[in-house]
Amino acid sequence: MKEITKKIQEIAARLFAEDKIDIFLAWAQQGEHEFHTNSYVARSAEDVKNIVFNEYSIYNVSNSLLKFRDSQERIGIAVKGCDSRGIVRLLEDLQIKRDRLYIVGIPCPGLKDPLAAARNYGGFSRKEEEGLAWKCLDCIQPNPVIYDELVGTEQTPRQQGDRFAKVKELEQMSADERYKFWEDTISSCIRCYACRQVCVACDCRTCIFDEMKPQWVGRENSTSDNMMYHLVKHAHMAGRCIECGECERVCPVNIPLMLLNKKLIQDVGLLYGGPEAGMQYVEGSKPPLSVYRENDPDDFL
Amino acid sequence: MKVLSKDKLSTALNKLSDSAEVFVPMQKGKQSGYFTWKSFEEGQDELMLEALNVYQSPKNAVFPQTERIYGIASQGVEVNIDKTYEDTSANIIFGARGCDVKGIMAMDLAFLTKGYEDSLYKARRSANTIIANACYEPGPNCFCNAMEVNCVEPAGADVILHDVGDGYGWEVKSDKGEAVTALLADILEEKEVKLPAIKPFIQNVDYSGVAEKLKDMFDHPLWDKLAEPCVNCGMCTYVCPSCYCFDIQVKMWGEQGYRFRTWDSCMFEEYSREAGGGNPRGASKERFRQRFLHKLQFFKERYGTPLCTGCGRCMIVCPTDINIVRIIDAVKEAEINA
């Protein structure tokens, strides 16, 4: 990983020197421990030395691009497989132009969750295992799908067995059992909206949950309002979730959010087929459920 | 000293639960926080009194995330309040650490002093007893000592528990404390105990002069840099034991409904959005700055103590590793160009 860090730094330094970029998005270690690694914006050649790619560089930096969608900076960005799918989503949604980006792809060996490490270090509760983050164990796309330059060697997907096994387990339950399952998990939601904020696919300028006139979803911390929030948010992710798993990773109350996303990924696949969200970039292409045609063969519209 | 033997802990909690809701630190499935002892399921849940702390603070017990204020019944143009919801039923927080006790003390200042009384909060708090759990072994992220907390003798506690191995030394601090002690008269034993020595703090935080210095730092460029990674979720404010901001909203179904309040977060864009559409804190950085100025400057100016309690929760849970200790350090080190 030190090799990769060095190469990213070299590329970033070169891009600054050649005046090809104004900023470079990657990761940096902010505190004394390695798990204090998070998103970072290098603004000049001097900042480049702070960039790292270590075993905690798990944050999906494509999300950071949203902060720059309205400005003009030319952006260098280092991405893992999952992050690169986020970039494809932003390109498809016309949130950022391809020619503003110089993408450095990193085939990802699988990383650890800095939040799990922080929890273990903090000593509040029982120690958690600190192996590869579960989202990395479920990874189907460790290699970047879009890049200008690739750093490191290709990796094989780590996902094993039936990708939708847990979804099928839930599908086997009776409607009442399933309702109970979601009631139990979603009632613990504290509505901090971290799952939305770290989601690269959540790129709406005004989110439905922030609308006040009218207010579409109630703000009570109650099972019904919480369910409304999660159902609407995740239904909106159908065909858009790039499976980076950040929502579930950051959730402070451990709601299994990727189960909802996986169910939608499975169903969108069955209904529409085609490549999954963010897997390939074709200029002008749109994900399922985002095209409106008056001559739609279905008559429900 | 009176001692509550650890093997009589559940007997004591059962006894207290006869006349009050007792909130105890618990690992409940995947949730870590304060839950009622009545909801404790043997074999599934785990009492976390021995742990350093739990992720959800006990503020829910006196300031629930969502609570109803009054019920509304309308008839034509007439609107009537048909019910109010002040909750005066007894509740006990059992085993709160000093940092979390300070969180409640800070809310007392905000909700009960300076000529303003929040009746909902007052009702709950009047019926609330705090049994604190003295902290002799600060954790790696703890810095309550820098935030004016005495972790062994927290101010505001009605009873303080001191872990002495096979039992808890039971130190009564107030009339409310006497009242709960009376409930446990035949469970508590009189014993000679030796209180443990407090271990040193792992982290050194120097808050001195920070509030004063911040007065001149509202427009300091350091906020741009510090706020850059923040994604403006509200996690830090909701796990915080002292963040007390709320919003008041209404729910109506036809002619029936109610007004309620629910925690709100200065991290949200809509929190500071005005009725006319303007927003004085429209930018992410402005909201970020507000949170830390409120914690470290504004509250100190108005009430004489910082609004941070040094519990370290926000720095553990933050998805982008924002760390209030590093912010305090950065403020200390910052140069101010007049």
XYZ file of C-alpha atoms in Angstrom:
639
model
C 0.000 0.000 0.000
C 2.982 2.269 0.608
C 3.823 1.721 -3.077
C 0.328 2.768 -4.096
C 0.450 5.819 -1.826
C 3.729 6.820 -3.402
C 2.369 6.419 -6.903
C -0.788 8.419 -6.162
C 1.331 11.178 -4.658
C 3.565 11.187 -7.728
C 0.615 11.390 -10.082
C -1.039 14.140 -8.042
C 2.226 16.102 -7.890
C 2.669 15.712 -11.640
C -0.890 16.876 -12.339
C -0.388 19.950 -10.146
C 2.988 20.660 -11.790
C 1.513 20.354 -15.288
C -1.359 22.602 -14.211
C -3.893 19.956 -15.188
C -5.809 20.054 -11.899
C -6.791 22.539 -9.201
C -7.578 20.012 -6.480
C -6.943 16.328 -5.838
C -9.439 14.249 -3.864
C -8.156 11.260 -1.926
C -7.568 10.239 1.695
C -5.294 11.488 4.449
C -4.515 10.456 7.976
C -5.721 13.252 10.265
C -4.871 12.013 13.739
C -2.209 9.986 15.468
C -3.648 6.569 14.604
C -3.889 5.069 11.171
C -7.637 4.597 11.549
C -7.953 8.392 11.600
C -7.855 8.205 7.827
C -10.566 9.971 5.917
C -11.452 12.005 2.857
C -9.011 14.717 1.935
C -8.788 17.581 -0.522
C -5.264 18.444 -1.658
C -5.264 22.000 -2.969
C -1.667 22.377 -4.036
C 1.525 20.464 -4.690
C 2.509 21.025 -1.044
C -0.596 19.186 0.153
C 0.232 16.107 -1.899
C 2.489 14.638 0.787
C -0.552 14.230 3.055
C -2.306 11.847 0.659
C -2.341 8.221 1.756
C -3.817 4.986 0.599
C -3.786 2.683 3.588
C -5.948 -0.132 4.893
C -8.458 2.406 6.249
C -8.944 4.410 3.017
C -12.472 3.084 2.826
C -14.405 6.340 2.566
C -16.128 6.663 -0.791
C -14.454 9.814 -2.097
C -16.746 10.041 -5.106
C -19.209 11.506 -2.590
C -16.786 14.416 -2.092
C -17.299 15.393 -5.734
C -20.776 16.625 -4.830
C -19.175 19.478 -2.913
C -17.629 20.678 -6.142
C -20.450 20.125 -8.620
C -21.259 23.821 -8.895
C -17.710 25.117 -9.116
C -15.163 25.069 -11.882
C -12.098 23.355 -10.399
C -10.406 20.703 -12.465
C -10.341 17.694 -10.198
C -7.954 14.829 -9.778
C -9.451 11.970 -7.818
C -8.213 8.623 -6.555
C -10.842 5.895 -6.574
C -11.300 2.272 -5.634
C -13.683 0.010 -7.518
C -16.760 1.051 -5.544
C -15.826 4.737 -5.609
C -15.414 4.603 -9.379
C -18.971 3.319 -9.738
C -20.013 6.405 -7.804
C -18.320 8.576 -10.390
C -20.260 6.821 -13.159
C -23.487 7.566 -11.312
C -22.608 11.246 -11.011
C -21.710 11.391 -14.717
C -24.994 9.722 -15.680
C -26.900 12.165 -13.505
C -25.028 15.071 -15.125
C -23.705 16.187 -11.739
C -20.167 16.616 -12.974
C -18.524 16.706 -16.387
C -16.082 13.985 -17.387
C -13.564 16.491 -18.751
C -13.254 18.113 -15.311
C -11.943 14.846 -13.882
C -8.635 13.065 -13.960
C -9.336 9.689 -12.413
C -6.631 7.607 -10.788
C -7.953 4.081 -10.365
C -6.809 1.775 -7.563
C -7.690 -1.939 -7.749
C -8.746 -2.439 -4.156
C -7.395 -5.275 -2.011
C -10.235 -4.895 0.503
C -10.011 -2.541 3.442
C -10.814 -2.224 7.115
C -13.494 -0.094 8.699
C -11.939 2.864 10.533
C -15.182 3.309 12.495
C -14.889 -0.217 13.891
C -11.294 0.560 14.828
C -12.359 3.847 16.431
C -15.037 2.031 18.431
C -12.540 -0.543 19.607
C -10.068 2.145 20.535
C -12.733 4.197 22.338
C -13.422 1.271 24.638
C -17.160 1.868 25.112
C -18.407 -1.579 24.256
C -17.187 -5.058 23.503
C -14.339 -5.365 21.036
C -15.318 -6.055 17.456
C -13.347 -8.145 15.034
C -11.098 -6.018 12.933
C -10.709 -7.987 9.758
C -11.762 -6.752 6.336
C -14.864 -4.582 6.502
C -17.958 -6.654 5.754
C -18.699 -4.387 2.792
C -15.362 -5.412 1.320
C -16.148 -9.092 1.864
C -19.288 -8.537 -0.244
C -17.368 -6.694 -2.955
C -18.151 -7.625 -6.563
C -16.106 -4.869 -8.203
C -12.711 -4.196 -6.620
C -11.320 -2.801 -9.866
C -12.175 0.714 -11.018
C -14.652 0.787 -13.910
C -13.568 4.203 -15.125
C -10.114 5.763 -14.902
C -7.432 7.697 -16.746
C -4.587 5.926 -15.048
C -4.434 2.715 -13.041
C -2.211 2.164 -10.008
C -1.518 -1.365 -8.782
C -2.546 -4.782 -10.027
C -6.047 -6.064 -10.735
C -7.851 -7.770 -7.870
C -10.405 -10.564 -7.934
C -13.873 -9.966 -6.466
C -14.109 -11.167 -2.879
C -17.814 -11.862 -2.815
C -18.464 -15.602 -2.272
C -21.568 -17.757 -2.585
C -25.048 -16.430 -3.312
C -24.883 -12.663 -3.362
C -28.561 -12.355 -2.470
C -28.671 -15.108 0.149
C -29.750 -12.786 2.968
C -32.380 -11.189 0.762
C -33.794 -14.618 -0.046
C -33.823 -15.484 3.630
C -36.037 -12.484 4.265
C -38.198 -13.255 1.261
C -38.916 -16.660 2.798
C -40.438 -15.042 5.873
C -44.153 -14.424 6.159
C -45.267 -10.834 5.649
C -45.849 -10.489 9.397
C -42.450 -11.876 10.307
C -40.805 -9.586 7.791
C -42.692 -6.592 9.107
C -41.583 -7.462 12.622
C -37.974 -7.729 11.440
C -38.013 -4.264 9.904
C -40.042 -2.783 12.725
C -37.402 -3.976 15.195
C -34.430 -2.706 13.211
C -35.850 0.546 11.877
C -37.421 1.639 15.158
C -33.889 2.189 16.466
C -33.121 4.763 13.754
C -32.180 8.137 15.240
C -32.800 10.000 11.966
C -29.299 11.460 11.783
C -29.431 11.086 7.984
C -25.814 9.944 7.848
C -26.886 7.152 5.457
C -28.135 9.815 3.077
C -25.221 12.191 3.533
C -22.522 9.649 2.739
C -24.455 8.230 -0.219
C -23.056 9.268 -3.584
C -26.255 8.219 -5.303
C -28.156 10.686 -3.080
C -27.334 13.626 -5.298
C -30.665 15.496 -5.256
C -30.157 19.180 -4.623
C -33.208 19.399 -2.425
C -33.964 16.173 -0.690
C -37.592 15.167 -0.265
C -36.948 14.766 3.481
C -35.864 18.394 3.784
C -38.926 19.760 2.010
C -41.190 21.700 4.336
C -43.946 22.829 1.982
C -45.366 20.282 1.802
C -43.631 18.057 4.278
C -43.711 14.644 2.650
C -42.342 12.573 5.489
C -42.983 13.192 9.188
C -40.119 14.085 11.505
C -41.226 12.101 14.506
C -38.831 9.504 15.705
C -41.511 6.855 15.468
C -41.561 3.500 13.753
C -43.943 4.714 11.060
C -42.057 7.918 10.222
C -38.749 6.070 10.354
C -40.086 3.405 8.006
C -41.364 6.044 5.638
C -37.914 7.606 5.581
C -36.107 4.366 4.849
C -38.629 3.044 2.343
C -38.633 6.266 0.368
C -34.878 6.687 0.514
C -34.144 3.150 -0.551
C -36.867 2.919 -3.170
C -35.252 6.010 -4.643
C -31.984 4.035 -4.791
C -33.488 1.322 -7.000
C -31.188 1.054 -10.002
C -28.896 3.679 -8.499
C -27.219 2.041 -5.510
C -23.621 1.274 -6.428
C -23.221 -1.101 -3.492
C -20.413 0.800 -1.811
C -22.028 -0.034 1.532
C -21.177 3.313 3.104
C -24.720 3.837 4.448
C -24.619 0.693 6.518
C -21.006 1.168 7.526
C -21.591 4.587 9.070
C -24.984 3.866 10.660
C -24.593 4.576 14.393
C -27.387 2.153 15.299
C -26.425 -0.729 13.006
C -29.466 -0.860 10.742
C -28.845 -3.442 7.976
C -29.459 -0.903 5.223
C -27.687 -2.878 2.509
C -30.320 -5.577 2.841
C -32.839 -3.094 1.460
C -30.452 -2.015 -1.252
C -29.596 -5.609 -2.186
C -33.275 -6.473 -2.483
C -33.707 -3.580 -4.901
C -30.567 -4.494 -6.840
C -31.892 -8.026 -7.205
C -35.353 -6.903 -8.296
C -34.156 -4.241 -10.718
C -31.855 -6.882 -12.226
C -34.750 -9.301 -12.658
C -37.090 -6.658 -14.075
C -34.775 -4.747 -16.365
C -31.558 -6.719 -16.706
C -28.618 -4.847 -18.140
C -25.500 -3.727 -16.324
C -25.841 -2.777 -12.689
C -25.677 0.792 -11.435
C -22.403 2.498 -12.178
C -20.769 -0.567 -13.735
C -20.031 1.082 -17.054
C -20.169 4.572 -18.373
C -21.814 5.189 -21.723
C -22.324 8.836 -22.444
C -25.986 9.755 -22.341
C -27.107 6.488 -20.774
C -29.613 6.496 -17.924
C -30.263 3.970 -15.189
C -33.629 2.176 -15.062
C -36.565 4.139 -13.643
C -35.150 7.483 -14.682
C -36.523 7.824 -18.190
C -39.984 9.127 -18.981
C -41.552 8.438 -22.377
C -45.053 9.332 -23.408
C -45.312 6.175 -25.513
C -44.324 3.964 -22.616
C -45.801 0.518 -23.325
C -47.051 0.281 -19.736
C -50.322 2.085 -19.196
C -49.917 2.905 -15.528
C -48.577 6.384 -16.148
C -20.283 3.432 53.561
C -23.466 1.896 52.208
C -22.750 -0.749 49.587
C -24.898 -2.292 46.881
C -23.540 -5.765 46.376
C -23.238 -6.669 42.685
C -25.111 -9.933 43.166
C -28.066 -7.902 44.420
C -27.980 -5.518 41.467
C -30.941 -6.975 39.624
C -32.938 -7.185 42.864
C -32.249 -3.481 43.402
C -33.160 -2.591 39.816
C -36.373 -4.609 40.113
C -37.211 -2.816 43.333
C -36.573 0.631 41.852
C -38.604 -0.324 38.763
C -41.675 -0.908 40.950
C -42.165 2.822 41.334
C -40.198 4.354 38.444
C -38.903 3.800 34.938
C -35.244 2.953 35.449
C -32.893 3.719 32.563
C -29.715 1.641 32.613
C -26.778 1.397 30.188
C -27.336 -1.694 28.095
C -26.233 -3.550 25.031
C -29.588 -4.465 23.542
C -29.101 -6.568 20.455
C -27.132 -4.268 18.197
C -28.078 -1.171 20.170
C -25.875 0.382 22.801
C -27.579 2.943 24.998
C -29.824 3.591 27.968
C -32.917 1.416 27.985
C -35.509 0.741 30.662
C -34.740 -2.071 33.062
C -38.251 -3.396 32.393
C -37.216 -4.044 28.797
C -34.137 -6.031 29.876
C -34.210 -9.554 28.522
C -32.097 -12.022 30.419
C -29.729 -13.938 28.185
C -30.134 -11.476 25.293
C -29.359 -8.058 26.699
C -26.252 -7.124 28.574
C -25.975 -4.619 31.394
C -23.087 -2.264 30.616
C -22.371 -0.718 34.006
C -18.826 -2.054 33.902
C -18.147 -0.649 30.448
C -16.684 2.801 30.004
C -19.936 4.028 28.464
C -22.636 3.295 25.861
C -23.221 5.025 22.521
C -26.628 6.581 23.111
C -26.473 8.982 26.037
C -29.140 9.024 28.773
C -30.538 12.376 27.610
C -33.512 10.513 26.126
C -34.735 9.866 29.684
C -35.288 13.546 30.427
C -35.514 14.897 26.890
C -36.955 12.220 24.600
C -36.106 12.430 20.915
C -39.780 12.911 20.120
C -42.454 13.976 22.566
C -45.986 15.251 22.204
C -46.810 18.686 23.575
C -50.576 18.913 23.199
C -53.457 17.383 21.329
C -55.583 19.364 18.896
C -59.241 18.969 17.992
C -60.640 21.324 15.407
C -64.246 21.992 14.511
C -64.789 24.280 11.590
C -62.810 27.421 12.313
C -62.504 26.585 15.987
C -59.344 24.898 17.170
C -59.117 23.494 20.686
C -56.319 22.040 22.699
C -57.891 18.904 24.081
C -54.942 17.389 25.896
C -51.506 18.279 27.221
C -48.711 15.801 27.638
C -46.536 16.838 30.561
C -44.942 13.687 31.903
C -44.427 13.720 35.665
C -44.004 9.988 36.172
C -40.933 9.027 38.184
C -37.816 8.030 36.279
C -34.328 7.113 37.387
C -31.132 7.188 35.383
C -28.996 4.432 36.867
C -25.272 4.328 36.216
C -24.627 7.509 34.249
C -21.002 8.532 33.913
C -19.927 12.006 35.013
C -19.818 13.299 31.439
C -23.432 12.309 30.878
C -24.492 13.833 34.194
C -22.926 17.065 33.014
C -24.963 16.776 29.814
C -28.118 16.886 31.913
C -26.751 19.737 34.047
C -26.160 21.696 30.843
C -29.721 21.016 29.694
C -30.940 22.190 33.112
C -29.173 25.490 32.473
C -30.700 25.867 29.039
C -34.212 24.726 29.918
C -34.651 25.965 33.485
C -32.609 29.135 34.025
C -32.232 32.718 32.797
C -35.901 33.469 33.183
C -37.114 30.727 30.905
C -38.609 27.430 31.948
C -39.444 24.635 29.590
C -42.481 23.042 31.200
C -42.145 19.674 29.480
C -38.519 19.363 30.483
C -39.216 20.656 33.980
C -41.949 18.089 34.550
C -39.735 15.189 33.544
C -36.671 16.470 35.307
C -38.541 17.121 38.557
C -39.489 13.474 38.637
C -35.998 12.347 37.637
C -33.280 10.970 39.902
C -29.704 10.535 38.725
C -27.657 7.666 40.113
C -24.194 8.305 38.693
C -21.409 5.793 38.250
C -18.049 7.225 39.272
C -15.351 6.836 36.644
C -11.959 5.771 37.970
C -10.468 4.738 34.661
C -10.804 7.349 31.908
C -10.818 5.950 28.370
C -8.565 6.884 25.456
C -11.013 9.517 24.135
C -12.099 10.914 27.499
C -11.425 14.553 28.333
C -14.215 15.424 30.780
C -11.602 16.842 33.147
C -10.987 19.619 30.615
C -14.738 20.274 30.376
C -15.234 21.046 34.066
C -16.445 17.577 35.035
C -15.376 15.731 38.149
C -15.719 12.150 36.928
C -15.557 10.661 40.438
C -17.850 13.174 42.147
C -20.032 14.521 39.335
C -22.029 17.607 40.306
C -25.762 17.116 39.974
C -25.855 13.418 40.799
C -28.348 12.384 43.491
C -26.451 9.210 44.311
C -22.950 8.257 43.216
C -21.943 4.631 42.758
C -18.316 3.728 43.337
C -17.240 0.403 41.887
C -15.315 -1.390 44.650
C -15.030 -4.810 43.032
C -17.852 -7.001 44.276
C -20.161 -4.085 44.993
C -20.929 -0.416 44.499
C -20.208 2.078 47.226
C -23.468 4.050 47.549
C -22.888 7.739 48.214
C -26.041 9.798 48.753
C -25.816 13.408 47.557
C -29.314 14.888 47.761
C -32.870 14.523 49.066
C -33.866 12.725 45.878
C -30.928 10.441 46.557
C -32.218 9.815 50.092
C -35.598 8.878 48.666
C -34.239 6.152 46.357
C -31.917 4.987 49.112
C -34.935 4.474 51.388
C -36.473 2.219 48.706
C -33.412 -0.008 48.897
C -33.040 0.067 52.682
C -33.113 -3.713 53.083
C -30.799 -4.313 50.086
C -27.972 -1.910 50.851
C -25.393 -3.062 53.385
C -23.129 -1.055 55.622
C -19.488 -1.984 54.944
C -15.950 -0.735 55.136
C -14.781 -0.077 51.592
C -11.648 1.247 50.029
C -12.327 3.485 47.065
C -10.082 2.900 44.061
C -7.506 5.445 42.939
C -8.332 7.384 39.797
C -6.119 6.501 36.850
C -4.589 9.334 34.843
C -6.280 10.709 31.757
C -4.773 9.287 28.567
C -5.567 12.359 26.542
C -4.499 15.854 27.487
C -6.852 18.615 26.457
C -6.338 22.255 27.282
C -9.535 24.276 26.993
C -8.241 27.285 28.895
C -8.704 30.496 26.956
C -10.436 28.781 24.033
C -13.842 30.433 24.559
C -12.218 33.851 24.759
C -10.035 33.261 21.733
C -12.956 32.054 19.635
C -14.593 35.476 19.947
C -12.118 36.738 17.385
C -12.194 33.679 15.170
C -15.649 33.736 13.591
C -14.183 34.528 10.180
C -10.947 32.666 10.647
C -9.851 30.607 7.618
C -9.327 27.560 9.836
C -13.045 26.778 9.672
C -12.798 26.122 5.912
C -10.157 23.516 6.488
C -11.729 21.926 9.561
C -15.183 21.717 7.980
C -14.015 20.323 4.663
C -14.569 16.613 5.422
C -17.894 17.157 7.266
C -20.898 15.730 5.402
C -23.446 17.475 7.637
C -25.217 14.452 8.962
C -26.575 14.905 12.482
C -24.918 11.953 14.148
C -22.663 13.974 16.452
C -25.572 16.047 17.727
C -27.798 13.050 18.354
C -25.268 10.956 20.264
C -24.169 14.053 22.190
C -25.285 14.023 25.846
C -25.742 17.806 25.902
C -27.056 18.856 22.453
C -30.585 20.000 23.191
C -31.899 21.691 20.032
C -35.372 20.710 18.930
C -38.019 21.562 16.385
C -41.748 21.904 16.990
C -44.088 20.496 14.391
C -47.662 19.425 14.016
C -49.425 16.332 12.746
C -53.078 16.455 11.768
C -55.413 13.792 10.473
C -58.569 15.575 9.441
C -59.785 17.303 12.580
C -57.568 15.503 15.074
C -53.895 15.923 15.648
C -51.137 16.921 17.961
C -48.198 19.211 18.269
C -44.900 17.559 19.090
C -41.277 18.387 19.413
C -38.398 16.378 18.116
C -34.629 16.684 18.291
C -33.185 18.816 15.545
C -29.615 19.365 14.498
C -27.690 22.509 13.600
C -25.944 20.313 11.041
C -29.088 20.241 8.876
C -29.691 22.881 6.231
C -33.356 23.061 7.078
C -32.645 23.748 10.771
C -31.729 27.357 10.128
C -33.929 27.882 7.053
C -36.234 30.838 7.589
C -39.897 31.067 6.679
C -39.119 33.417 3.796
C -36.630 30.945 2.336
C -33.402 32.634 3.430
C -30.804 30.763 5.418
C -28.158 32.471 7.546
C -26.262 29.180 7.741
C -26.791 27.916 4.233
C -23.232 26.719 3.755
C -21.927 23.536 5.276
C -19.032 25.356 6.902
C -21.351 27.801 8.640
C -23.311 24.991 10.230
C -20.150 23.194 11.240
C -18.790 26.351 12.848
C -22.061 26.929 14.686
C -21.873 23.545 16.360
C -18.382 24.094 17.707
C -18.904 27.729 18.647
C -22.032 26.757 20.566
C -20.150 23.985 22.367
C -16.985 25.903 23.110
C -17.880 29.598 23.127
C -21.541 30.687 23.182
C -22.692 28.378 25.968
C -19.652 29.216 28.059
C -20.387 32.923 27.625
C -24.036 32.595 28.601
C -23.877 29.929 31.287
C -20.258 29.872 32.421
C -19.409 26.344 31.354
C -18.730 24.695 27.983
C -21.526 22.690 26.369
C -19.125 19.856 25.629
C -18.846 17.210 28.343
C -15.722 15.425 27.102
C -17.439 12.056 26.659
C -15.742 11.442 23.311
C -18.796 9.956 21.567
C -18.829 12.300 18.570
C -15.248 11.499 17.694
C -15.904 7.772 17.730
C -19.006 7.802 15.541
C -18.235 10.558 13.038
C -18.217 9.104 9.496
C -15.547 11.586 8.430
C -13.446 11.584 11.577
C -14.200 15.115 12.763
C -12.593 15.321 16.178
C -13.465 18.018 18.712
C -10.145 17.590 20.521
C -8.236 18.288 17.312
C -10.493 21.318 16.820
C -9.695 22.631 20.305
C -5.999 22.097 19.561
C -6.316 23.856 16.203
C -8.027 26.841 17.854
C -5.277 27.000 20.484
C -2.603 26.972 17.817
C -4.303 29.306 15.353
C -2.811 32.679 14.703
C -5.174 35.594 14.647
C -4.254 38.368 12.262
C -5.922 41.532 13.410
